[in-house]
PDB file of C-alpha atoms and ligand atoms in Angstrom:
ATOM      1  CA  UNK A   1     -14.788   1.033   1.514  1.00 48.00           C
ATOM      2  CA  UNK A   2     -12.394   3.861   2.155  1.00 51.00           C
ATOM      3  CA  UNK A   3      -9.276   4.258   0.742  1.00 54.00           C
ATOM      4  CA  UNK A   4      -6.901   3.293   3.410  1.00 72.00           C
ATOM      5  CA  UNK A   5      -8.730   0.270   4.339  1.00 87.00           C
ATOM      6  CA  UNK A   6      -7.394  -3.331   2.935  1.00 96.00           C
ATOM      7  CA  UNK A   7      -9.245  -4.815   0.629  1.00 98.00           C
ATOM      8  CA  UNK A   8      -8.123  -8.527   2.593  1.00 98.00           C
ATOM      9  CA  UNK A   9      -7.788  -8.742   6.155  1.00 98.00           C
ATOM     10  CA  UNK A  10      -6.876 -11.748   8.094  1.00 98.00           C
ATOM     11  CA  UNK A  11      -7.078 -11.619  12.201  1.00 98.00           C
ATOM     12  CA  UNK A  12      -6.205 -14.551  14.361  1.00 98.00           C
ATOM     13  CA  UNK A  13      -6.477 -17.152  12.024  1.00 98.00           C
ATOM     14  CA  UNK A  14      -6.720 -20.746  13.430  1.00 98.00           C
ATOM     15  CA  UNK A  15      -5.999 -24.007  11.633  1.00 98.00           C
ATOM     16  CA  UNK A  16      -6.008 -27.585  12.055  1.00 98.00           C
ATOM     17  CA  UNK A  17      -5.885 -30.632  10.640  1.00 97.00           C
ATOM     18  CA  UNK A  18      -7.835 -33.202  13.507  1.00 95.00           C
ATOM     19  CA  UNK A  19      -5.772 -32.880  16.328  1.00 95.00           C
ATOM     20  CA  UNK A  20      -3.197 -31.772  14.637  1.00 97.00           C
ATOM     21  CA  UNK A  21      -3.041 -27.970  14.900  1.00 97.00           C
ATOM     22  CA  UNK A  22      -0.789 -26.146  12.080  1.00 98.00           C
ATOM     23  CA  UNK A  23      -2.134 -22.434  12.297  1.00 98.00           C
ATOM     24  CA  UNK A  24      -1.972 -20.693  15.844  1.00 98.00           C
ATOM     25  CA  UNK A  25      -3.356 -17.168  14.660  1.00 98.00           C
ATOM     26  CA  UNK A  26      -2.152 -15.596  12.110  1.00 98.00           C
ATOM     27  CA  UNK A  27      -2.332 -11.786  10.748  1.00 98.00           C
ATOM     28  CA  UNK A  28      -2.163 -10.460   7.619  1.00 98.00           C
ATOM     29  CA  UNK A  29      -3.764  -7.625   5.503  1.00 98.00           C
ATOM     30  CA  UNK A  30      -3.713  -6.723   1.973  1.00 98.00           C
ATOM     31  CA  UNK A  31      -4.133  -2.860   0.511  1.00 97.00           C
ATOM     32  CA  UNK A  32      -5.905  -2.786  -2.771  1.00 96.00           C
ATOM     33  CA  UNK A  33      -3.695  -3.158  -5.454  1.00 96.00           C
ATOM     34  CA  UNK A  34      -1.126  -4.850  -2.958  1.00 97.00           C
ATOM     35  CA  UNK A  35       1.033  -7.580  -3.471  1.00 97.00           C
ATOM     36  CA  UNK A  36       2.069  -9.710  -0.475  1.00 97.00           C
ATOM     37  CA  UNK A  37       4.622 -12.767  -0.987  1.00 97.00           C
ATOM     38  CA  UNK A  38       3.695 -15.159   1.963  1.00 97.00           C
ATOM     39  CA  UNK A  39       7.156 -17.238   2.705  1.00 96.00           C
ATOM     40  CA  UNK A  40       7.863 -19.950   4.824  1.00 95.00           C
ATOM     41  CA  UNK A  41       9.929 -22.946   4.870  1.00 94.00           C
ATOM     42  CA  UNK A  42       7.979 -26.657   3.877  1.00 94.00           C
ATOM     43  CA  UNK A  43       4.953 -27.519   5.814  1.00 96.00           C
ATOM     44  CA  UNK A  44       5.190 -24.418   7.655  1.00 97.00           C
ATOM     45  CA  UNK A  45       1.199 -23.826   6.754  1.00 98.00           C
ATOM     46  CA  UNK A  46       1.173 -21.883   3.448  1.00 98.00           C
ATOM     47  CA  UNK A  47      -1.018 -23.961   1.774  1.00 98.00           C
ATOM     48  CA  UNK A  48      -3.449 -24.280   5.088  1.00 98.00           C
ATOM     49  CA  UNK A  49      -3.557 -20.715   5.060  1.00 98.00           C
ATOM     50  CA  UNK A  50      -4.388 -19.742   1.524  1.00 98.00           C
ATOM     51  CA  UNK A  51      -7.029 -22.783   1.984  1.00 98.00           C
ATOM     52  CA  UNK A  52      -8.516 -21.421   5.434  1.00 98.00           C
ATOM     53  CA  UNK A  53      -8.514 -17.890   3.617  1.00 98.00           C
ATOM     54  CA  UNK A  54     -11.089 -18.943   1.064  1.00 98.00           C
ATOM     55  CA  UNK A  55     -12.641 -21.378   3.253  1.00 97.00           C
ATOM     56  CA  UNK A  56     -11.904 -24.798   1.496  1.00 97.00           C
ATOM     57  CA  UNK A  57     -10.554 -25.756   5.287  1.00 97.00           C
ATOM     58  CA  UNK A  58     -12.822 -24.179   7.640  1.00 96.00           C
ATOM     59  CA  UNK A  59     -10.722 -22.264  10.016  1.00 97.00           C
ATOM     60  CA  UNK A  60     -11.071 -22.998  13.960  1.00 97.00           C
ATOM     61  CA  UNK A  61     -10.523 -19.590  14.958  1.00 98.00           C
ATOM     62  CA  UNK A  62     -10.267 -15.624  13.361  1.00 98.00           C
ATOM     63  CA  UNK A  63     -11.751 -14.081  10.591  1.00 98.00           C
ATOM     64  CA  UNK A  64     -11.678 -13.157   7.351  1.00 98.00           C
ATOM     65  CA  UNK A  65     -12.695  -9.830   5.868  1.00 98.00           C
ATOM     66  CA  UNK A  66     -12.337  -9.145   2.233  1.00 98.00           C
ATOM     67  CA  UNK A  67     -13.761  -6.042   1.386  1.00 97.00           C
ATOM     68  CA  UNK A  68     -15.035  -4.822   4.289  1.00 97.00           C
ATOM     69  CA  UNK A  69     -17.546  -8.025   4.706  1.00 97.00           C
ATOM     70  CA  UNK A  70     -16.465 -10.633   7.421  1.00 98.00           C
ATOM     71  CA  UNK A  71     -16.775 -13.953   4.646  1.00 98.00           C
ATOM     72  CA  UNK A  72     -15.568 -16.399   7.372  1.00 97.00           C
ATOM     73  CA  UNK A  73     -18.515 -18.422   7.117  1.00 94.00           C
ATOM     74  CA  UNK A  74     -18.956 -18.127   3.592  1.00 97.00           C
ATOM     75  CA  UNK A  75     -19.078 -20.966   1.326  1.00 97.00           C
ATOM     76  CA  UNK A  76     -15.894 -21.252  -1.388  1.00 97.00           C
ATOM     77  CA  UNK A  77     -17.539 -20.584  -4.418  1.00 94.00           C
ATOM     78  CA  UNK A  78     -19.243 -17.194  -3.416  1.00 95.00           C
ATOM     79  CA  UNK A  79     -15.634 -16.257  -1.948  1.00 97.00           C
ATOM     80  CA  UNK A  80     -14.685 -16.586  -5.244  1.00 95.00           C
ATOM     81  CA  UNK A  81     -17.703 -14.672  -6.651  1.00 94.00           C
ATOM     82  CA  UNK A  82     -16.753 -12.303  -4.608  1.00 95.00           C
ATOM     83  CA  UNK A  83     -13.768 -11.304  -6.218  1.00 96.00           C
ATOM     84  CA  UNK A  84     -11.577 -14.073  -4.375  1.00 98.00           C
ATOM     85  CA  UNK A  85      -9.392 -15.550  -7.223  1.00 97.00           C
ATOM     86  CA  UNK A  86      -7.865 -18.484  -6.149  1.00 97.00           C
ATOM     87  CA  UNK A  87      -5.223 -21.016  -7.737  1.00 97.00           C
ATOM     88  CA  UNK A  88      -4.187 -23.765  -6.093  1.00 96.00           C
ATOM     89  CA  UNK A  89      -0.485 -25.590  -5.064  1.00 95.00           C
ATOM     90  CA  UNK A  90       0.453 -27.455  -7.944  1.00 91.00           C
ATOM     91  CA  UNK A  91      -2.197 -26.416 -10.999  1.00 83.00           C
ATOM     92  CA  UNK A  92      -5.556 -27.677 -10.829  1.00 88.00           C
ATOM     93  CA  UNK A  93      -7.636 -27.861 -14.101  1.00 94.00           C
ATOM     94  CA  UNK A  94      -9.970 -29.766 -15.593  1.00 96.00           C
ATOM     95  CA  UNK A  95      -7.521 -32.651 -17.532  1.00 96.00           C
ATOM     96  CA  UNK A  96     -10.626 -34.027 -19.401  1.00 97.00           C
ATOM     97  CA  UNK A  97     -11.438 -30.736 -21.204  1.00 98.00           C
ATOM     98  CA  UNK A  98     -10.231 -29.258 -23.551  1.00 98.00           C
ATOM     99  CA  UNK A  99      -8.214 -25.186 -22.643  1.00 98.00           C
ATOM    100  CA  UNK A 100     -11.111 -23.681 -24.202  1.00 98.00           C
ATOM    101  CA  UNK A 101     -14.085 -25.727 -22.271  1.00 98.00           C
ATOM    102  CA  UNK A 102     -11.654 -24.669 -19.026  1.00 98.00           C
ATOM    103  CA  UNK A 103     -12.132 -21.446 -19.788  1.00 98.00           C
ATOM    104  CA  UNK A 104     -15.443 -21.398 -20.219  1.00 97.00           C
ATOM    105  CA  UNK A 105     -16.862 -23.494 -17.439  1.00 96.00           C
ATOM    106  CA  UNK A 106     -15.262 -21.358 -15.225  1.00 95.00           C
ATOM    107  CA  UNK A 107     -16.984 -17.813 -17.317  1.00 96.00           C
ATOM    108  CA  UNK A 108     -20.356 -19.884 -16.913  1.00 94.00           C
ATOM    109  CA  UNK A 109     -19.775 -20.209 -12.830  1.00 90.00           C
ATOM    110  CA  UNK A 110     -18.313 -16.569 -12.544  1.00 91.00           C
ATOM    111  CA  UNK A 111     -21.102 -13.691 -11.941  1.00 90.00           C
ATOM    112  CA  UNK A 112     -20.376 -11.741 -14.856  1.00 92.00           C
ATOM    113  CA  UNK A 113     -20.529 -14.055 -17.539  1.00 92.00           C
ATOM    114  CA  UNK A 114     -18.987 -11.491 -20.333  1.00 95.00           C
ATOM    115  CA  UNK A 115     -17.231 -13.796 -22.417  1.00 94.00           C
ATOM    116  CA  UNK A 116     -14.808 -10.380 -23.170  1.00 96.00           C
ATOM    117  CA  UNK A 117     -13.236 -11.984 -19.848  1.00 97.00           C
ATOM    118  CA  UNK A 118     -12.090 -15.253 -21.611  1.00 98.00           C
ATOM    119  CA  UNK A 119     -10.440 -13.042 -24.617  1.00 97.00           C
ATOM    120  CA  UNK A 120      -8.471 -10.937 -21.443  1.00 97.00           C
ATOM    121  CA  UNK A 121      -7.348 -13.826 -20.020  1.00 97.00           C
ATOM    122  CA  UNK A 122      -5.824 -15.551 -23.158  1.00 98.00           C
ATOM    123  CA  UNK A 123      -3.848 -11.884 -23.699  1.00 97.00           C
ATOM    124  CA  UNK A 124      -2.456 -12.080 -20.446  1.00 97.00           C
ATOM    125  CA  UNK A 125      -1.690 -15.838 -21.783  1.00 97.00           C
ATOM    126  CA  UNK A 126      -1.058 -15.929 -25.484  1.00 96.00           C
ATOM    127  CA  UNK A 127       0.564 -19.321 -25.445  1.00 95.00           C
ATOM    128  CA  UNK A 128      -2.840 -20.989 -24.110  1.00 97.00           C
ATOM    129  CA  UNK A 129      -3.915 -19.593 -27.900  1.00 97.00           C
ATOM    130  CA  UNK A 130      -2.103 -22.462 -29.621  1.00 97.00           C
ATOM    131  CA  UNK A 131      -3.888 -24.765 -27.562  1.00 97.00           C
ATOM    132  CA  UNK A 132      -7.416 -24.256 -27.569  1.00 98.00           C
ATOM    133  CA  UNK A 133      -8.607 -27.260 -28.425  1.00 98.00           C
ATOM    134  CA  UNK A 134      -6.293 -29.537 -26.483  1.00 98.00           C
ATOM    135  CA  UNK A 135      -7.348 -31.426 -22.662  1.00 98.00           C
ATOM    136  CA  UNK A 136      -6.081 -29.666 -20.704  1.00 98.00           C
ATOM    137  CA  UNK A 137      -4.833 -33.049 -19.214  1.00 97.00           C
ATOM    138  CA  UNK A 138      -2.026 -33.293 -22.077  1.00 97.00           C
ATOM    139  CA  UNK A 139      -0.451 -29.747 -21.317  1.00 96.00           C
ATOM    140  CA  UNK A 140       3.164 -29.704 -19.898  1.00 94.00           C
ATOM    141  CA  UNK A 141       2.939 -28.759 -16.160  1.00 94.00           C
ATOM    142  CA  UNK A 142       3.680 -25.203 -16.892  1.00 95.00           C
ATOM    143  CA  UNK A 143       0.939 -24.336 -19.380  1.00 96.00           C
ATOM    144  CA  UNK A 144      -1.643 -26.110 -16.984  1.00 97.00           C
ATOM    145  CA  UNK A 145      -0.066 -23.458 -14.345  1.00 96.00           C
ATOM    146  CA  UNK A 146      -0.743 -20.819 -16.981  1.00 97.00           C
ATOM    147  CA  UNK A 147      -4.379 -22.394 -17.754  1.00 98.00           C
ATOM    148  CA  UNK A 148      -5.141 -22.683 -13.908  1.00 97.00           C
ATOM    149  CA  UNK A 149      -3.929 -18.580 -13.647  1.00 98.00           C
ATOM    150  CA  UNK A 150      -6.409 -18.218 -16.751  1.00 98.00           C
ATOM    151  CA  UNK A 151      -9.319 -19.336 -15.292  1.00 97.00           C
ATOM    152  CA  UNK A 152      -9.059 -17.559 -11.759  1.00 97.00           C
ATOM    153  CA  UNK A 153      -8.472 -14.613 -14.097  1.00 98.00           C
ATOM    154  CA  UNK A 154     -11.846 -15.211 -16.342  1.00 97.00           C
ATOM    155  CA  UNK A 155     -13.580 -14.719 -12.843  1.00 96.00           C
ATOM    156  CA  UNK A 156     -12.141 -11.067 -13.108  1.00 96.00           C
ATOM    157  CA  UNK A 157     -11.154 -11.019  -9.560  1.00 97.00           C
ATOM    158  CA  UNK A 158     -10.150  -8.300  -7.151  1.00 97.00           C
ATOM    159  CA  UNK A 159      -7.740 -10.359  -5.672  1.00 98.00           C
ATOM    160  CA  UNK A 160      -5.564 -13.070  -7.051  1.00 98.00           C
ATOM    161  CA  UNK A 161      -4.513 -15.509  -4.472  1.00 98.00           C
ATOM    162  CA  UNK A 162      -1.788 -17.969  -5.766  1.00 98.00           C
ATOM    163  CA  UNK A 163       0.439 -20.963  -4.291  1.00 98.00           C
ATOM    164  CA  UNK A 164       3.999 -21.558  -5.748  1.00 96.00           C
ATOM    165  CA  UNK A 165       2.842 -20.847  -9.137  1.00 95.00           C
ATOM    166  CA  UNK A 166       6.260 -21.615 -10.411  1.00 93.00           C
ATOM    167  CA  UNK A 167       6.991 -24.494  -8.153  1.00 93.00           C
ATOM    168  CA  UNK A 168       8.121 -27.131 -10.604  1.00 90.00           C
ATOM    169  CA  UNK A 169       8.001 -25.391 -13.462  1.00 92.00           C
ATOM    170  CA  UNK A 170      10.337 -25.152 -16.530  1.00 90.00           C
ATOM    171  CA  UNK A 171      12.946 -21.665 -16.569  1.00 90.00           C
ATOM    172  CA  UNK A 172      10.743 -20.438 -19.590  1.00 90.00           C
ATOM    173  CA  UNK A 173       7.810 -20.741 -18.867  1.00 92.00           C
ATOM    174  CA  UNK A 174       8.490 -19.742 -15.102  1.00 93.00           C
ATOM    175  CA  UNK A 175       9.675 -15.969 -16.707  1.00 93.00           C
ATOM    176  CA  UNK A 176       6.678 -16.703 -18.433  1.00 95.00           C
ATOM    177  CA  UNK A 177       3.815 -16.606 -15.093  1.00 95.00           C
ATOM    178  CA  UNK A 178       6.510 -14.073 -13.786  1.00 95.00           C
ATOM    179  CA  UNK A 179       5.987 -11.543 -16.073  1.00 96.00           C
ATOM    180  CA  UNK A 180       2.337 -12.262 -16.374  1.00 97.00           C
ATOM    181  CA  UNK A 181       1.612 -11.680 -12.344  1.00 97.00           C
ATOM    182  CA  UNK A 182       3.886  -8.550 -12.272  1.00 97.00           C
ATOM    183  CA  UNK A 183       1.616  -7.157 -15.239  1.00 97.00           C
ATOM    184  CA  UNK A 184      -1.541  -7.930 -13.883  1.00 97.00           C
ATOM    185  CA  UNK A 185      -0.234  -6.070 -10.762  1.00 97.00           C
ATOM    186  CA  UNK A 186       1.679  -3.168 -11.772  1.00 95.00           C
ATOM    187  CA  UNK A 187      -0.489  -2.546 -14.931  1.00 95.00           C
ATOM    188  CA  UNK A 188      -3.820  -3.978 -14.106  1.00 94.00           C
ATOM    189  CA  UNK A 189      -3.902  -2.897 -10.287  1.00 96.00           C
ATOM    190  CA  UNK A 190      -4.907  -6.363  -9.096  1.00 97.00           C
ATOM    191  CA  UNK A 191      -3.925  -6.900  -5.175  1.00 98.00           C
ATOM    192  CA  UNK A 192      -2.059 -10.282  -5.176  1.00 98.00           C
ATOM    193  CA  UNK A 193      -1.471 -12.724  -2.276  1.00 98.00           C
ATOM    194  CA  UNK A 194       1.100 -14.756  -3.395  1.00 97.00           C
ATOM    195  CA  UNK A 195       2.779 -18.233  -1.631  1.00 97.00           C
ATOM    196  CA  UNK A 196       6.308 -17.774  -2.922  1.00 92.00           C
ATOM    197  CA  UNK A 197       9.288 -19.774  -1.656  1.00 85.00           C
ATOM    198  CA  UNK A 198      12.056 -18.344  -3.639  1.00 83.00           C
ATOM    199  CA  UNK A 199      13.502 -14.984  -2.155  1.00 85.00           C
ATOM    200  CA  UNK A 200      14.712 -13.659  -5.871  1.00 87.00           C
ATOM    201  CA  UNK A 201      11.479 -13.576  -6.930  1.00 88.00           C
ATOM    202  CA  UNK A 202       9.617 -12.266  -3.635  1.00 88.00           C
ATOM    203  CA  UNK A 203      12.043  -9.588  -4.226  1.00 87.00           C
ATOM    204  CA  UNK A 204      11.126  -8.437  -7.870  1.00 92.00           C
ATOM    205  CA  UNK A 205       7.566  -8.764  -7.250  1.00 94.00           C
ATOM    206  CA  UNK A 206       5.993  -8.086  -3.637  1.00 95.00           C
ATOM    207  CA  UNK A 207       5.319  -4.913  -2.037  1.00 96.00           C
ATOM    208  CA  UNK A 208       5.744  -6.234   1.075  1.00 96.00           C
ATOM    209  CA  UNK A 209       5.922 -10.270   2.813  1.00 96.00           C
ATOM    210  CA  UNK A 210       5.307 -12.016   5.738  1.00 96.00           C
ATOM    211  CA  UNK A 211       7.292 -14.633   6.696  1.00 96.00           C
ATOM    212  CA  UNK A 212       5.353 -17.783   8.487  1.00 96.00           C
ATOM    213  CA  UNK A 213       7.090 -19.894  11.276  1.00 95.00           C
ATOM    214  CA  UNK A 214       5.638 -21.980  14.272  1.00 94.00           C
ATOM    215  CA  UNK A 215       2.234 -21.590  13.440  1.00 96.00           C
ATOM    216  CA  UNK A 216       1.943 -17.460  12.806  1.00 97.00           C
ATOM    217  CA  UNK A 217       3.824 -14.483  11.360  1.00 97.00           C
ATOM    218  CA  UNK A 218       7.214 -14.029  12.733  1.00 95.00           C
ATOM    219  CA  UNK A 219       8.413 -11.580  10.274  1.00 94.00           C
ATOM    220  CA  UNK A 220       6.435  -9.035   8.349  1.00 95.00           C
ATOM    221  CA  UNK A 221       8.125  -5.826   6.211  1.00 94.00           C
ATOM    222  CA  UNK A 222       8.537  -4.668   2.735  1.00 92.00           C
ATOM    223  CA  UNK A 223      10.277  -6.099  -0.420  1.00 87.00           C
ATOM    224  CA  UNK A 224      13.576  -3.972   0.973  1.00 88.00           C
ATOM    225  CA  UNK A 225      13.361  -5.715   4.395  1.00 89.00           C
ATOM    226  CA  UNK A 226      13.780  -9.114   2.519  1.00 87.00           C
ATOM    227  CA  UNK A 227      17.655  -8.464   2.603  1.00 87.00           C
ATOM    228  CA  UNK A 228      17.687  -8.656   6.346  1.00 87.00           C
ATOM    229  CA  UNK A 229      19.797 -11.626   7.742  1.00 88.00           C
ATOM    230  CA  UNK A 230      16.989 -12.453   9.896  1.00 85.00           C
ATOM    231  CA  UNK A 231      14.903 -13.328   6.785  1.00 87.00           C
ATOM    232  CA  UNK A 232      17.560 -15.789   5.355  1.00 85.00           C
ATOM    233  CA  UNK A 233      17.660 -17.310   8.611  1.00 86.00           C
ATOM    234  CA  UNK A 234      14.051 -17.681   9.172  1.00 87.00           C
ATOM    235  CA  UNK A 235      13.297 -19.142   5.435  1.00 88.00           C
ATOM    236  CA  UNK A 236      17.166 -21.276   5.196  1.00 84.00           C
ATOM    237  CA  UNK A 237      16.506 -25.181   4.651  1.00 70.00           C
TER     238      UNK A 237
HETATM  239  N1  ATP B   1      -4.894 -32.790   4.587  1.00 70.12           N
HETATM  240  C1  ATP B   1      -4.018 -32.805   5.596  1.00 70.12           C
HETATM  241  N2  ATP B   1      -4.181 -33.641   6.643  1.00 70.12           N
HETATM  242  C2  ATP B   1      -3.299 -33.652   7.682  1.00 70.12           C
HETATM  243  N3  ATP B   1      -2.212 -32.867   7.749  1.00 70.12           N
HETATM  244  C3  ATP B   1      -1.986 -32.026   6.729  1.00 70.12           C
HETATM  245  C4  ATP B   1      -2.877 -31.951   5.601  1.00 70.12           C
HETATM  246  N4  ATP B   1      -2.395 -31.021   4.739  1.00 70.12           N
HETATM  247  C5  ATP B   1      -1.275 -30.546   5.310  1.00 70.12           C
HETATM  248  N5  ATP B   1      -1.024 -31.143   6.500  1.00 70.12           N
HETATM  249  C6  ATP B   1       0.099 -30.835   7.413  1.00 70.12           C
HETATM  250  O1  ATP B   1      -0.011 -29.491   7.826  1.00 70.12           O
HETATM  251  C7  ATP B   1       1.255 -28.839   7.833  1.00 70.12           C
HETATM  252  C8  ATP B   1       1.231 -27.631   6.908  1.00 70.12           C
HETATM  253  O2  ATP B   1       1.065 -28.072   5.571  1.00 70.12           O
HETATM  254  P1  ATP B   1       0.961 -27.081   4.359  1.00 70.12           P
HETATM  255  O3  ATP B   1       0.689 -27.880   3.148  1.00 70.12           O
HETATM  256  O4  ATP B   1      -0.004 -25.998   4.684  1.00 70.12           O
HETATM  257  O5  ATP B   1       2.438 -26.458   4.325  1.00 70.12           O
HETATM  258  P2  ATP B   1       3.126 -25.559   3.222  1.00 70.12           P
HETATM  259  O6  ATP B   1       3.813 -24.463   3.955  1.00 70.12           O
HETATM  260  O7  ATP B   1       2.154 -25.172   2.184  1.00 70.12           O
HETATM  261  O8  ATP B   1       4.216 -26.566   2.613  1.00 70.12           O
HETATM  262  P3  ATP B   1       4.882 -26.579   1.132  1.00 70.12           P
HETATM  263  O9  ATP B   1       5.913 -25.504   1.138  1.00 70.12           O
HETATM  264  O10 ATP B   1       5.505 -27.936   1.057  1.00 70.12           O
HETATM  265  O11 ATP B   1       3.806 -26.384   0.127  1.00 70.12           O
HETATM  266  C9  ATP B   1       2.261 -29.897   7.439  1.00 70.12           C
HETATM  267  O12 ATP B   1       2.798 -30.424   8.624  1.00 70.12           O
HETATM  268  C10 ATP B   1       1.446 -30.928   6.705  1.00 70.12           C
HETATM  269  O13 ATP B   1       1.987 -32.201   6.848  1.00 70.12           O
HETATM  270 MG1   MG B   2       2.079 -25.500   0.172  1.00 70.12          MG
END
């Protein structure tokens, strides 16, 4: 891979649900090290996008490169052996496990299987510390958030894909994932594709955004571009 080309690229992606069609080809890269806030009102197709990125909906049309290797046919799971990190809208864990036993059936799935990874992940999240031993089930909603960032994180990705990972969440513990993403960015160099409805944010975090409307991109640009009146409009309730 050379240094100019992205380390996720997106052409003409198709999506539907049935009949029902929801994506009508969208666009969008990602530079190594990048992070790109995907926006868009309710329903627009944020979620169906993330999922037809790592293949958990099988797109109808496009393709999906991620690191130079076209992975549109590729099963989830080696997507995310791949380097693919993905966290889901609204926290997914295991509830009947304990934080720790989270952690570490996700080490025993990933390819590296260093448990050093687990230890990395609970720095980036020292609150999951106190809770070790707890099901994960019994968390508040934002530590599961935090737990569900862990594990994508124990996979050591090269990209971390993430949907409203504050959606929901308490003002704490929503600084909390904030600072947590803009330090695995900024310090750790991770690219970042990030679902984010809230323009404040977007603007502290991303490098650049795409806005998604009617089925495809209808705005693109970088953090600075986010001021535009066009942007309001296009993500206004
Ligand atoms: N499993 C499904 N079956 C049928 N239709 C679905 C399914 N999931 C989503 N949809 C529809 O597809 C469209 C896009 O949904 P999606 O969840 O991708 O939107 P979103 O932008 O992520 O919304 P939100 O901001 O609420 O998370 C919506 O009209 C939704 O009702
Ligand atoms: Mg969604």
């Amino acid at each position: 891979m050379t240094g100019t080309e992205p380390l996720l690229r997106v052409t003409g992606l198709e999506a539907a649900y049935g009949r029902a069609r929801v994506l009508f080809g969208v666009d969008v890269t990602v530079g190594p090290g990048e992070l790109l806030c995907v926006m868009g009102r309710n329903g627009v197709g944020k979620t169906t996008l993330l999922n037809a990125v790592m293949g958990v909906l099988p797109p109808t049309g496009g393709t999906v490169v991620f690191d130079g290797e076209d992975v549109t046919g590729v099963p989830t799971h080696e997507r995310v052996r791949r380097g693919m990190g993905y966290v889901p809208q609204g926290h997914e864990t295991f509830p009947q496990l304990t934080v720790a036993e989270n952690l570490q059936v996700t080490l025993e799935a990933s390819r590296h299987r260093d448990k050093g990874a687990i230890d990395e992940a609970l720095e980036i999240f020292p609150r999951l510390k106190e809770f070790l031993g707890r099901r994960a089930g019994f968390l508040s909603g934002g530590q599961q958030q935090q737990l569900a960032i862990a594990r994508a994180l124990v996979t050591r990705p090269r990209m971390l894909i993430l949907d409203e990972p504050t959606e929901g969440i308490q003002p704490s513990i929503v600084q909390e994932i904030e600072a947590a993403i803009e330090r695995l960015h900024k310090e750790n160099g991770l690219a970042v594709l990030l679902v984010e409805q809230y323009l404040e944010l977007a603007l502290r975090l991303a490098d650049g955004f795409v806005i998604i409307e009617g089925g495809a991109v209808q705005r693109a640009g970088t953090a600075e571009d986010l001021h535009d009146e066009e942007v309001k409009r296009l993500l206004a309730v």
